[in-house]
PDB file of C-alpha atoms in Angstrom:
ATOM      1  CA  MET A  22     -20.143   5.058 -48.726  1.00 87.00           C
ATOM      2  CA  PRO A  23     -18.149   5.207 -45.935  1.00 95.00           C
ATOM      3  CA  PRO A  24     -18.939   3.042 -42.861  1.00 98.00           C
ATOM      4  CA  SER A  25     -21.175   4.825 -40.315  1.00 98.00           C
ATOM      5  CA  VAL A  26     -19.400   5.315 -37.028  1.00 98.00           C
ATOM      6  CA  GLY A  27     -21.006   5.634 -33.586  1.00 98.00           C
ATOM      7  CA  VAL A  28     -18.866   6.920 -30.576  1.00 98.00           C
ATOM      8  CA  VAL A  29     -19.298   6.130 -27.161  1.00 98.00           C
ATOM      9  CA  LEU A  30     -18.602   8.519 -24.294  1.00 98.00           C
ATOM     10  CA  PRO A  31     -18.844   7.135 -21.024  1.00 97.00           C
ATOM     11  CA  THR A  32     -18.892   9.870 -17.799  1.00 96.00           C
ATOM     12  CA  HIS A  33     -19.100  10.553 -14.533  1.00 92.00           C
ATOM     13  CA  ASN A  34     -19.252  14.176 -12.961  1.00 90.00           C
ATOM     14  CA  ARG A  35     -16.788  15.682 -15.529  1.00 91.00           C
ATOM     15  CA  PRO A  36     -19.019  18.327 -17.226  1.00 93.00           C
ATOM     16  CA  GLU A  37     -16.283  20.732 -18.624  1.00 94.00           C
ATOM     17  CA  LEU A  38     -14.162  17.805 -19.571  1.00 94.00           C
ATOM     18  CA  LEU A  39     -16.637  15.836 -21.297  1.00 96.00           C
ATOM     19  CA  ARG A  40     -17.674  19.044 -23.522  1.00 97.00           C
ATOM     20  CA  ARG A  41     -14.328  19.592 -24.442  1.00 97.00           C
ATOM     21  CA  ALA A  42     -14.362  15.553 -25.501  1.00 98.00           C
ATOM     22  CA  LEU A  43     -17.293  15.503 -27.195  1.00 98.00           C
ATOM     23  CA  GLU A  44     -16.355  18.402 -29.452  1.00 98.00           C
ATOM     24  CA  SER A  45     -13.244  17.063 -30.429  1.00 98.00           C
ATOM     25  CA  VAL A  46     -15.038  14.079 -31.560  1.00 98.00           C
ATOM     26  CA  LEU A  47     -17.973  15.906 -33.415  1.00 98.00           C
ATOM     27  CA  ALA A  48     -15.169  18.139 -35.129  1.00 98.00           C
ATOM     28  CA  GLN A  49     -13.412  15.065 -36.899  1.00 98.00           C
ATOM     29  CA  GLU A  50     -13.640  15.561 -40.762  1.00 97.00           C
ATOM     30  CA  TYR A  51     -14.936  12.295 -42.144  1.00 97.00           C
ATOM     31  CA  GLY A  52     -16.856  11.259 -45.114  1.00 96.00           C
ATOM     32  CA  GLY A  53     -19.332   9.135 -43.698  1.00 97.00           C
ATOM     33  CA  GLU A  54     -21.759   9.659 -40.721  1.00 97.00           C
ATOM     34  CA  VAL A  55     -20.663  10.376 -37.199  1.00 98.00           C
ATOM     35  CA  ARG A  56     -22.735  10.141 -34.161  1.00 98.00           C
ATOM     36  CA  ALA A  57     -21.928  10.233 -30.498  1.00 98.00           C
ATOM     37  CA  VAL A  58     -23.707   8.698 -27.490  1.00 98.00           C
ATOM     38  CA  VAL A  59     -22.644  10.065 -24.270  1.00 98.00           C
ATOM     39  CA  VAL A  60     -23.606   7.443 -21.136  1.00 98.00           C
ATOM     40  CA  PHE A  61     -23.844   9.176 -17.845  1.00 98.00           C
ATOM     41  CA  ASP A  62     -22.724   6.309 -15.045  1.00 96.00           C
ATOM     42  CA  ARG A  63     -23.755   6.691 -11.407  1.00 92.00           C
ATOM     43  CA  ALA A  64     -24.541  10.445 -12.662  1.00 92.00           C
ATOM     44  CA  GLU A  65     -27.485  12.353 -13.546  1.00 93.00           C
ATOM     45  CA  PRO A  66     -27.602  12.722 -17.440  1.00 96.00           C
ATOM     46  CA  ASP A  67     -27.488  16.284 -18.915  1.00 96.00           C
ATOM     47  CA  PRO A  68     -30.028  16.839 -21.669  1.00 96.00           C
ATOM     48  CA  SER A  69     -28.425  19.894 -22.668  1.00 96.00           C
ATOM     49  CA  LEU A  70     -25.846  18.121 -24.758  1.00 97.00           C
ATOM     50  CA  ALA A  71     -28.226  15.922 -27.211  1.00 97.00           C
ATOM     51  CA  GLY A  72     -28.777  17.073 -30.651  1.00 95.00           C
ATOM     52  CA  ASP A  73     -29.210  15.748 -33.783  1.00 95.00           C
ATOM     53  CA  ARG A  74     -25.801  13.709 -33.458  1.00 97.00           C
ATOM     54  CA  VAL A  75     -25.734  13.677 -29.963  1.00 98.00           C
ATOM     55  CA  GLU A  76     -27.687  11.329 -27.761  1.00 98.00           C
ATOM     56  CA  VAL A  77     -27.808  11.022 -24.048  1.00 98.00           C
ATOM     57  CA  ILE A  78     -28.094   7.865 -22.077  1.00 98.00           C
ATOM     58  CA  ARG A  79     -27.987   6.434 -18.628  1.00 97.00           C
ATOM     59  CA  ASN A  80     -25.550   3.333 -17.878  1.00 97.00           C
ATOM     60  CA  THR A  81     -28.125   0.890 -17.795  1.00 95.00           C
ATOM     61  CA  ARG A  82     -25.748  -2.172 -17.198  1.00 97.00           C
ATOM     62  CA  ALA A  83     -23.310  -2.924 -14.509  1.00 96.00           C
ATOM     63  CA  PRO A  84     -22.310   0.196 -12.843  1.00 95.00           C
ATOM     64  CA  GLY A  85     -19.038   1.557 -14.110  1.00 94.00           C
ATOM     65  CA  LEU A  86     -16.705   2.250 -17.040  1.00 94.00           C
ATOM     66  CA  ALA A  87     -17.118  -1.117 -18.597  1.00 97.00           C
ATOM     67  CA  GLY A  88     -21.221  -1.314 -18.222  1.00 97.00           C
ATOM     68  CA  ALA A  89     -21.083   2.528 -19.545  1.00 97.00           C
ATOM     69  CA  ARG A  90     -19.459   1.747 -22.511  1.00 98.00           C
ATOM     70  CA  ASN A  91     -21.158  -1.480 -23.457  1.00 98.00           C
ATOM     71  CA  SER A  92     -24.496   0.779 -22.764  1.00 98.00           C
ATOM     72  CA  GLY A  93     -23.509   2.782 -25.309  1.00 98.00           C
ATOM     73  CA  VAL A  94     -22.362   0.073 -27.887  1.00 98.00           C
ATOM     74  CA  LEU A  95     -25.793  -1.865 -27.655  1.00 97.00           C
ATOM     75  CA  ALA A  96     -27.380   1.686 -27.783  1.00 97.00           C
ATOM     76  CA  LEU A  97     -25.793   2.254 -31.526  1.00 97.00           C
ATOM     77  CA  GLY A  98     -26.839   0.843 -34.618  1.00 95.00           C
ATOM     78  CA  THR A  99     -23.886   2.067 -36.592  1.00 98.00           C
ATOM     79  CA  ASP A 100     -21.243  -0.098 -38.677  1.00 98.00           C
ATOM     80  CA  LEU A 101     -17.871   1.198 -36.522  1.00 98.00           C
ATOM     81  CA  VAL A 102     -18.092   1.737 -32.619  1.00 98.00           C
ATOM     82  CA  ALA A 103     -15.472   3.864 -31.044  1.00 98.00           C
ATOM     83  CA  PHE A 104     -14.930   5.176 -27.697  1.00 98.00           C
ATOM     84  CA  CYS A 105     -13.626   8.421 -25.862  1.00 98.00           C
ATOM     85  CA  ASP A 106     -13.196   8.963 -22.258  1.00 95.00           C
ATOM     86  CA  ASP A 107     -14.593  12.031 -21.059  1.00 95.00           C
ATOM     87  CA  ASP A 108     -11.447  13.534 -19.907  1.00 93.00           C
ATOM     88  CA  ASP A 109      -9.356  12.458 -23.299  1.00 96.00           C
ATOM     89  CA  LEU A 110      -9.092  14.487 -26.784  1.00 97.00           C
ATOM     90  CA  TRP A 111      -9.539  13.385 -30.194  1.00 98.00           C
ATOM     91  CA  LEU A 112      -7.205  15.013 -32.650  1.00 98.00           C
ATOM     92  CA  PRO A 113      -7.534  16.251 -36.082  1.00 98.00           C
ATOM     93  CA  GLY A 114      -7.101  13.347 -38.652  1.00 98.00           C
ATOM     94  CA  LYS A 115      -7.727  10.467 -36.128  1.00 98.00           C
ATOM     95  CA  LEU A 116     -10.971   9.071 -37.360  1.00 98.00           C
ATOM     96  CA  ALA A 117     -10.288   8.797 -41.290  1.00 98.00           C
ATOM     97  CA  ALA A 118      -6.872   7.209 -41.056  1.00 98.00           C
ATOM     98  CA  GLN A 119      -8.069   4.605 -38.517  1.00 98.00           C
ATOM     99  CA  VAL A 120     -11.185   3.561 -40.613  1.00 98.00           C
ATOM    100  CA  LYS A 121      -9.245   3.574 -43.658  1.00 98.00           C
ATOM    101  CA  ALA A 122      -6.450   1.320 -41.608  1.00 98.00           C
ATOM    102  CA  LEU A 123      -9.790  -0.826 -40.386  1.00 98.00           C
ATOM    103  CA  GLU A 124     -10.931  -1.105 -44.048  1.00 97.00           C
ATOM    104  CA  SER A 125      -7.648  -2.531 -45.151  1.00 97.00           C
ATOM    105  CA  GLU A 126      -7.922  -5.555 -42.752  1.00 97.00           C
ATOM    106  CA  PRO A 127     -11.298  -7.182 -43.562  1.00 97.00           C
ATOM    107  CA  ASP A 128     -10.898  -9.608 -40.463  1.00 97.00           C
ATOM    108  CA  ALA A 129      -9.605  -7.103 -38.018  1.00 98.00           C
ATOM    109  CA  VAL A 130     -12.221  -6.249 -35.098  1.00 98.00           C
ATOM    110  CA  LEU A 131     -10.143  -3.364 -33.365  1.00 98.00           C
ATOM    111  CA  CYS A 132      -8.057  -0.382 -34.623  1.00 98.00           C
ATOM    112  CA  SER A 133      -5.944   1.703 -32.119  1.00 98.00           C
ATOM    113  CA  SER A 134      -3.847   4.679 -32.700  1.00 98.00           C
ATOM    114  CA  GLY A 135      -0.796   6.268 -30.867  1.00 97.00           C
ATOM    115  CA  ILE A 136      -1.486   8.539 -28.085  1.00 96.00           C
ATOM    116  CA  LEU A 137      -0.175  12.019 -26.608  1.00 95.00           C
ATOM    117  CA  ILE A 138       0.345  12.102 -23.062  1.00 92.00           C
ATOM    118  CA  ASP A 139      -0.604  15.335 -21.384  1.00 90.00           C
ATOM    119  CA  PHE A 140       0.512  15.514 -18.174  1.00 83.00           C
ATOM    120  CA  ASP A 141       0.866  19.093 -16.295  1.00 77.00           C
ATOM    121  CA  GLY A 142       1.667  20.874 -19.125  1.00 80.00           C
ATOM    122  CA  ARG A 143       3.884  18.624 -20.880  1.00 85.00           C
ATOM    123  CA  GLU A 144       3.028  16.659 -24.000  1.00 89.00           C
ATOM    124  CA  LEU A 145       4.420  12.969 -24.617  1.00 90.00           C
ATOM    125  CA  PRO A 146       4.332  10.700 -27.613  1.00 93.00           C
ATOM    126  CA  ARG A 147       3.366   7.173 -26.763  1.00 93.00           C
ATOM    127  CA  LEU A 148       3.754   4.958 -29.916  1.00 95.00           C
ATOM    128  CA  ALA A 149       3.425   1.379 -30.109  1.00 95.00           C
ATOM    129  CA  GLY A 150       6.018   1.088 -33.131  1.00 95.00           C
ATOM    130  CA  THR A 151       4.079  -1.257 -35.480  1.00 96.00           C
ATOM    131  CA  ASP A 152       0.922  -1.642 -37.564  1.00 96.00           C
ATOM    132  CA  ARG A 153      -0.177  -4.697 -36.412  1.00 97.00           C
ATOM    133  CA  VAL A 154      -0.461  -5.663 -32.539  1.00 97.00           C
ATOM    134  CA  THR A 155      -0.530  -9.341 -31.896  1.00 97.00           C
ATOM    135  CA  TYR A 156      -2.003 -11.318 -29.249  1.00 98.00           C
ATOM    136  CA  ASP A 157       1.788 -12.403 -27.979  1.00 97.00           C
ATOM    137  CA  ALA A 158       3.019  -9.005 -27.893  1.00 97.00           C
ATOM    138  CA  LEU A 159       0.226  -7.465 -26.125  1.00 97.00           C
ATOM    139  CA  ILE A 160       0.768 -10.305 -23.359  1.00 97.00           C
ATOM    140  CA  ARG A 161       4.297  -9.561 -23.280  1.00 94.00           C
ATOM    141  CA  ASP A 162       3.951  -5.981 -23.039  1.00 91.00           C
ATOM    142  CA  ARG A 163       0.536  -3.822 -21.957  1.00 89.00           C
ATOM    143  CA  MET A 164       1.325  -1.145 -24.749  1.00 88.00           C
ATOM    144  CA  MET A 165       0.149   2.010 -22.996  1.00 85.00           C
ATOM    145  CA  SER A 166      -0.410   3.490 -26.520  1.00 86.00           C
ATOM    146  CA  VAL A 167      -3.288   0.692 -27.283  1.00 92.00           C
ATOM    147  CA  HIS A 168      -5.230   2.982 -25.311  1.00 95.00           C
ATOM    148  CA  SER A 169      -9.226   2.603 -25.200  1.00 96.00           C
ATOM    149  CA  SER A 170      -9.899   6.292 -26.287  1.00 97.00           C
ATOM    150  CA  THR A 171      -7.841   5.133 -29.460  1.00 98.00           C
ATOM    151  CA  TYR A 172     -10.414   2.238 -29.977  1.00 98.00           C
ATOM    152  CA  VAL A 173     -12.254   2.453 -33.407  1.00 98.00           C
ATOM    153  CA  ALA A 174     -13.938  -1.254 -34.047  1.00 98.00           C
ATOM    154  CA  ARG A 175     -16.516  -3.242 -36.213  1.00 98.00           C
ATOM    155  CA  ARG A 176     -19.630  -3.235 -34.001  1.00 98.00           C
ATOM    156  CA  GLU A 177     -20.735  -7.000 -34.656  1.00 97.00           C
ATOM    157  CA  PRO A 178     -17.463  -8.506 -34.195  1.00 98.00           C
ATOM    158  CA  LEU A 179     -17.127  -6.864 -31.095  1.00 98.00           C
ATOM    159  CA  ILE A 180     -20.481  -8.225 -29.720  1.00 97.00           C
ATOM    160  CA  GLU A 181     -19.510 -11.831 -30.861  1.00 97.00           C
ATOM    161  CA  ILE A 182     -16.231 -11.391 -28.894  1.00 98.00           C
ATOM    162  CA  GLY A 183     -18.217 -10.205 -25.620  1.00 97.00           C
ATOM    163  CA  MET A 184     -17.750  -6.375 -25.593  1.00 97.00           C
ATOM    164  CA  VAL A 185     -15.969  -4.550 -22.497  1.00 98.00           C
ATOM    165  CA  ASP A 186     -15.561  -7.437 -19.270  1.00 98.00           C
ATOM    166  CA  GLU A 187     -17.918  -5.950 -16.693  1.00 98.00           C
ATOM    167  CA  THR A 188     -16.215  -8.558 -14.235  1.00 97.00           C
ATOM    168  CA  ILE A 189     -12.853  -7.260 -14.061  1.00 97.00           C
ATOM    169  CA  PRO A 190     -12.782  -5.162 -10.588  1.00 96.00           C
ATOM    170  CA  GLY A 191     -13.305  -1.772 -11.301  1.00 93.00           C
ATOM    171  CA  SER A 192     -13.005  -1.979 -14.571  1.00 93.00           C
ATOM    172  CA  GLN A 193      -8.973  -1.823 -14.294  1.00 93.00           C
ATOM    173  CA  GLY A 194      -7.357  -2.559 -17.251  1.00 94.00           C
ATOM    174  CA  GLU A 195     -10.771  -3.819 -19.603  1.00 96.00           C
ATOM    175  CA  ASP A 196      -8.979  -2.074 -22.577  1.00 96.00           C
ATOM    176  CA  TRP A 197      -6.143  -4.208 -22.493  1.00 97.00           C
ATOM    177  CA  ASP A 198      -8.501  -7.097 -21.884  1.00 98.00           C
ATOM    178  CA  LEU A 199     -10.661  -6.051 -24.728  1.00 98.00           C
ATOM    179  CA  ALA A 200      -7.588  -5.949 -27.176  1.00 98.00           C
ATOM    180  CA  LEU A 201      -6.243  -9.161 -26.252  1.00 98.00           C
ATOM    181  CA  ARG A 202      -9.716 -10.694 -27.017  1.00 98.00           C
ATOM    182  CA  ALA A 203      -9.817  -9.079 -30.230  1.00 98.00           C
ATOM    183  CA  ALA A 204      -5.666 -10.071 -31.001  1.00 98.00           C
ATOM    184  CA  ARG A 205      -6.872 -13.609 -30.355  1.00 97.00           C
ATOM    185  CA  ARG A 206      -9.233 -13.358 -33.467  1.00 97.00           C
ATOM    186  CA  HIS A 207      -6.641 -11.156 -35.630  1.00 98.00           C
ATOM    187  CA  PRO A 208      -4.060  -8.418 -34.564  1.00 98.00           C
ATOM    188  CA  VAL A 209      -5.307  -5.155 -33.427  1.00 98.00           C
ATOM    189  CA  VAL A 210      -4.725  -2.767 -36.606  1.00 98.00           C
ATOM    190  CA  ASN A 211      -2.563   0.294 -35.431  1.00 98.00           C
ATOM    191  CA  VAL A 212      -2.006   3.691 -36.683  1.00 98.00           C
ATOM    192  CA  ASP A 213       1.226   4.584 -35.076  1.00 97.00           C
ATOM    193  CA  GLU A 214       0.573   8.651 -35.078  1.00 97.00           C
ATOM    194  CA  PRO A 215      -0.315  10.203 -31.545  1.00 97.00           C
ATOM    195  CA  TYR A 216      -4.008  11.012 -32.807  1.00 98.00           C
ATOM    196  CA  VAL A 217      -5.552  11.264 -28.945  1.00 98.00           C
ATOM    197  CA  ARG A 218      -4.540  13.491 -26.291  1.00 96.00           C
ATOM    198  CA  VAL A 219      -4.815  11.558 -23.090  1.00 93.00           C
ATOM    199  CA  LEU A 220      -5.077  13.465 -19.465  1.00 87.00           C
ATOM    200  CA  TRP A 221      -3.102  12.126 -16.766  1.00 81.00           C
ATOM    201  CA  GLY A 222      -3.501  12.951 -13.398  1.00 68.00           C
ATOM    202  CA  LEU A 223      -3.187  11.450  -9.691  1.00 55.00           C
ATOM    203  CA  THR A 224      -6.606  10.628  -8.141  1.00 44.00           C
ATOM    204  CA  SER A 225      -7.623  11.584  -4.998  1.00 35.00           C
ATOM    205  CA  TYR A 226      -8.857   8.260  -3.821  1.00 39.00           C
ATOM    206  CA  TYR A 227      -5.370   7.050  -4.458  1.00 42.00           C
ATOM    207  CA  ALA A 228      -4.960   4.215  -1.969  1.00 45.00           C
ATOM    208  CA  GLN A 229      -8.493   2.998  -2.815  1.00 57.00           C
ATOM    209  CA  ALA A 230      -7.821   2.615  -6.198  1.00 86.00           C
ATOM    210  CA  TRP A 231      -4.920   0.885  -6.055  1.00 90.00           C
ATOM    211  CA  GLU A 232      -6.705  -1.616  -3.849  1.00 93.00           C
ATOM    212  CA  THR A 233      -8.969  -2.113  -6.859  1.00 94.00           C
ATOM    213  CA  LYS A 234      -5.898  -2.553  -9.178  1.00 95.00           C
ATOM    214  CA  VAL A 235      -4.733  -5.052  -7.117  1.00 97.00           C
ATOM    215  CA  ALA A 236      -7.787  -6.982  -7.354  1.00 97.00           C
ATOM    216  CA  ALA A 237      -7.624  -6.626 -11.186  1.00 97.00           C
ATOM    217  CA  LEU A 238      -4.433  -7.608 -11.613  1.00 97.00           C
ATOM    218  CA  GLU A 239      -4.677 -11.020  -9.628  1.00 98.00           C
ATOM    219  CA  TRP A 240      -8.123 -11.337 -12.134  1.00 98.00           C
ATOM    220  CA  PHE A 241      -5.916 -11.032 -15.282  1.00 98.00           C
ATOM    221  CA  LEU A 242      -3.221 -13.967 -14.041  1.00 98.00           C
ATOM    222  CA  GLU A 243      -6.388 -15.802 -13.648  1.00 98.00           C
ATOM    223  CA  HIS A 244      -7.985 -15.333 -16.976  1.00 98.00           C
ATOM    224  CA  TYR A 245      -4.464 -15.255 -18.829  1.00 98.00           C
ATOM    225  CA  PRO A 246      -2.496 -17.713 -17.365  1.00 97.00           C
ATOM    226  CA  GLU A 247       0.265 -16.885 -20.485  1.00 97.00           C
ATOM    227  CA  ILE A 248       1.129 -13.803 -18.534  1.00 98.00           C
ATOM    228  CA  GLY A 249       2.703 -15.975 -15.866  1.00 97.00           C
ATOM    229  CA  LYS A 250       4.404 -18.095 -18.531  1.00 96.00           C
ATOM    230  CA  GLU A 251       6.499 -15.192 -19.932  1.00 97.00           C
ATOM    231  CA  PRO A 252       8.923 -13.917 -17.853  1.00 97.00           C
ATOM    232  CA  GLY A 253       9.150 -10.277 -19.125  1.00 96.00           C
ATOM    233  CA  ALA A 254       5.501 -10.531 -18.577  1.00 97.00           C
ATOM    234  CA  ALA A 255       5.017 -12.316 -15.161  1.00 98.00           C
ATOM    235  CA  GLY A 256       7.852  -9.669 -13.871  1.00 98.00           C
ATOM    236  CA  ARG A 257       5.872  -7.034 -15.060  1.00 97.00           C
ATOM    237  CA  VAL A 258       2.485  -7.724 -13.355  1.00 98.00           C
ATOM    238  CA  TYR A 259       4.130  -9.545 -10.241  1.00 98.00           C
ATOM    239  CA  GLY A 260       5.811  -5.788 -10.150  1.00 98.00           C
ATOM    240  CA  GLN A 261       2.950  -4.141 -10.451  1.00 97.00           C
ATOM    241  CA  LEU A 262       1.089  -6.021  -7.764  1.00 98.00           C
ATOM    242  CA  ALA A 263       4.448  -5.679  -5.713  1.00 98.00           C
ATOM    243  CA  PHE A 264       4.065  -2.093  -5.848  1.00 97.00           C
ATOM    244  CA  GLY A 265       0.334  -2.092  -5.412  1.00 96.00           C
ATOM    245  CA  CYS A 266       0.421  -3.714  -2.043  1.00 97.00           C
ATOM    246  CA  ALA A 267       3.023  -1.430  -0.948  1.00 97.00           C
ATOM    247  CA  THR A 268       1.243   1.522  -1.548  1.00 95.00           C
ATOM    248  CA  VAL A 269      -1.965   0.171   0.670  1.00 94.00           C
ATOM    249  CA  GLY A 270       0.319  -0.741   3.499  1.00 95.00           C
ATOM    250  CA  ARG A 271       0.325  -4.376   2.465  1.00 97.00           C
ATOM    251  CA  ARG A 272       4.082  -4.830   3.122  1.00 97.00           C
ATOM    252  CA  ARG A 273       4.430  -8.651   3.312  1.00 97.00           C
ATOM    253  CA  ASP A 274       2.370  -9.063   0.339  1.00 98.00           C
ATOM    254  CA  ALA A 275       4.591  -6.660  -1.320  1.00 98.00           C
ATOM    255  CA  LEU A 276       7.372  -8.575  -0.624  1.00 98.00           C
ATOM    256  CA  ARG A 277       6.058 -11.612  -1.587  1.00 98.00           C
ATOM    257  CA  TRP A 278       4.851 -10.101  -5.060  1.00 98.00           C
ATOM    258  CA  SER A 279       8.579  -8.576  -5.244  1.00 98.00           C
ATOM    259  CA  ALA A 280       9.978 -12.105  -4.862  1.00 98.00           C
ATOM    260  CA  ARG A 281       8.227 -13.675  -7.510  1.00 98.00           C
ATOM    261  CA  ALA A 282       9.094 -11.052  -9.917  1.00 98.00           C
ATOM    262  CA  LEU A 283      12.586 -10.899  -9.607  1.00 98.00           C
ATOM    263  CA  ARG A 284      12.451 -14.748 -10.069  1.00 98.00           C
ATOM    264  CA  ALA A 285      10.182 -14.346 -13.198  1.00 98.00           C
ATOM    265  CA  ASN A 286      12.715 -11.482 -14.437  1.00 97.00           C
ATOM    266  CA  PRO A 287      15.930 -10.526 -12.261  1.00 97.00           C
ATOM    267  CA  ALA A 288      15.823  -7.023 -14.147  1.00 96.00           C
ATOM    268  CA  GLU A 289      12.647  -6.232 -13.554  1.00 97.00           C
ATOM    269  CA  ARG A 290      12.402  -2.629 -12.803  1.00 95.00           C
ATOM    270  CA  ARG A 291       9.396  -2.230 -10.815  1.00 97.00           C
ATOM    271  CA  VAL A 292      10.846  -3.959  -7.778  1.00 98.00           C
ATOM    272  CA  PRO A 293      13.238  -1.201  -6.371  1.00 96.00           C
ATOM    273  CA  PHE A 294      10.294   1.111  -6.512  1.00 96.00           C
ATOM    274  CA  ALA A 295       7.932  -1.310  -4.671  1.00 97.00           C
ATOM    275  CA  LEU A 296      10.627  -1.981  -1.742  1.00 97.00           C
ATOM    276  CA  ALA A 297      11.399   1.565  -1.490  1.00 96.00           C
ATOM    277  CA  VAL A 298       7.690   1.970  -0.968  1.00 97.00           C
ATOM    278  CA  ALA A 299       7.301  -0.838   1.220  1.00 96.00           C
ATOM    279  CA  SER A 300      10.186   0.154   3.249  1.00 96.00           C
ATOM    280  CA  GLY A 301       8.856   3.654   4.066  1.00 95.00           C
ATOM    281  CA  ALA A 302      11.896   5.531   2.482  1.00 94.00           C
ATOM    282  CA  VAL A 303       9.270   7.053  -0.411  1.00 94.00           C
ATOM    283  CA  SER A 304       5.508   7.032  -0.842  1.00 92.00           C
ATOM    284  CA  GLY A 305       3.625   5.438  -3.919  1.00 90.00           C
ATOM    285  CA  LYS A 306       2.035   8.845  -4.675  1.00 88.00           C
ATOM    286  CA  ARG A 307       5.881  10.291  -5.128  1.00 91.00           C
ATOM    287  CA  VAL A 308       7.047   7.434  -7.137  1.00 91.00           C
ATOM    288  CA  LEU A 309       4.019   7.614  -9.628  1.00 87.00           C
ATOM    289  CA  LEU A 310       4.275  11.732  -9.683  1.00 83.00           C
ATOM    290  CA  ALA A 311       8.171  11.099 -10.476  1.00 84.00           C
ATOM    291  CA  LEU A 312       7.230   8.552 -13.194  1.00 83.00           C
ATOM    292  CA  HIS A 313       4.170  10.350 -14.787  1.00 77.00           C
ATOM    293  CA  THR A 314       6.362  13.688 -15.430  1.00 78.00           C
ATOM    294  CA  ARG A 315       8.188  11.265 -18.035  1.00 77.00           C
ATOM    295  CA  GLY A 316       5.409  10.089 -19.570  1.00 73.00           C
ATOM    296  CA  ARG A 317       5.621   6.636 -17.530  1.00 79.00           C
ATOM    297  CA  GLY A 318       4.025   4.797 -15.378  1.00 81.00           C
ATOM    298  CA  ILE A 319       4.323   1.595 -12.927  1.00 85.00           C
TER     299      ILE A 319
END
């Protein structure tokens, strides 16, 4: 009998997108049991979503994405758990392919897959280029395709490694942290096909979001000192910090992080963007818009 799978869909006031995401999960062709739990975070639950395979609950842990994911994990009793954000879509074949890959690696905690970025009607695939993602590889490269909406995990080992960390500011990068902790135990199994459509967009709470992202990046530097010891990783994170500080008007901090990024990696490509934003030549939003149209981020 194939292992049972429970899918956690955290949500906050996006009813139409949520229904599409839930439908894509329930439409998966899989030989075992599949059930979903929709976790409403700081929002009134919609009981009309509940059904034979769907449970609707409130986030009972820390407010935010991480707490909502963990509320869902603890509400499930399935062999495996998976995540799907309320604005993403699972594509046909995802679940069966990933469960098969995960079962081939009995010691693995986590399985990911490639993604298909959907930005303004354009579809851009992002793949990891490997079927096993190691801890060192995740330190060197954030790997956009190792994305939370692709995750399928063994439930008990996931709980053993601590589930999703609820202390990360704004839950920013919580999927990277979870993948890192899982990869410490065993490389993340990866099905390198684009099985999840990820919706990209620019938030109206742009400046506030970047203040939170800066705090989260500083959290990662504190909790993963290996980042600062690897030139490429250090340059990347310092460059992101420089860009974030420039975007919210912290010019002096942007210059400081830019200098650190160049010392770590003189070829760091984020620094010119950060300096352009810090100088007032261009807005951070415009830079991100240009990058997103190419399926890239900062």
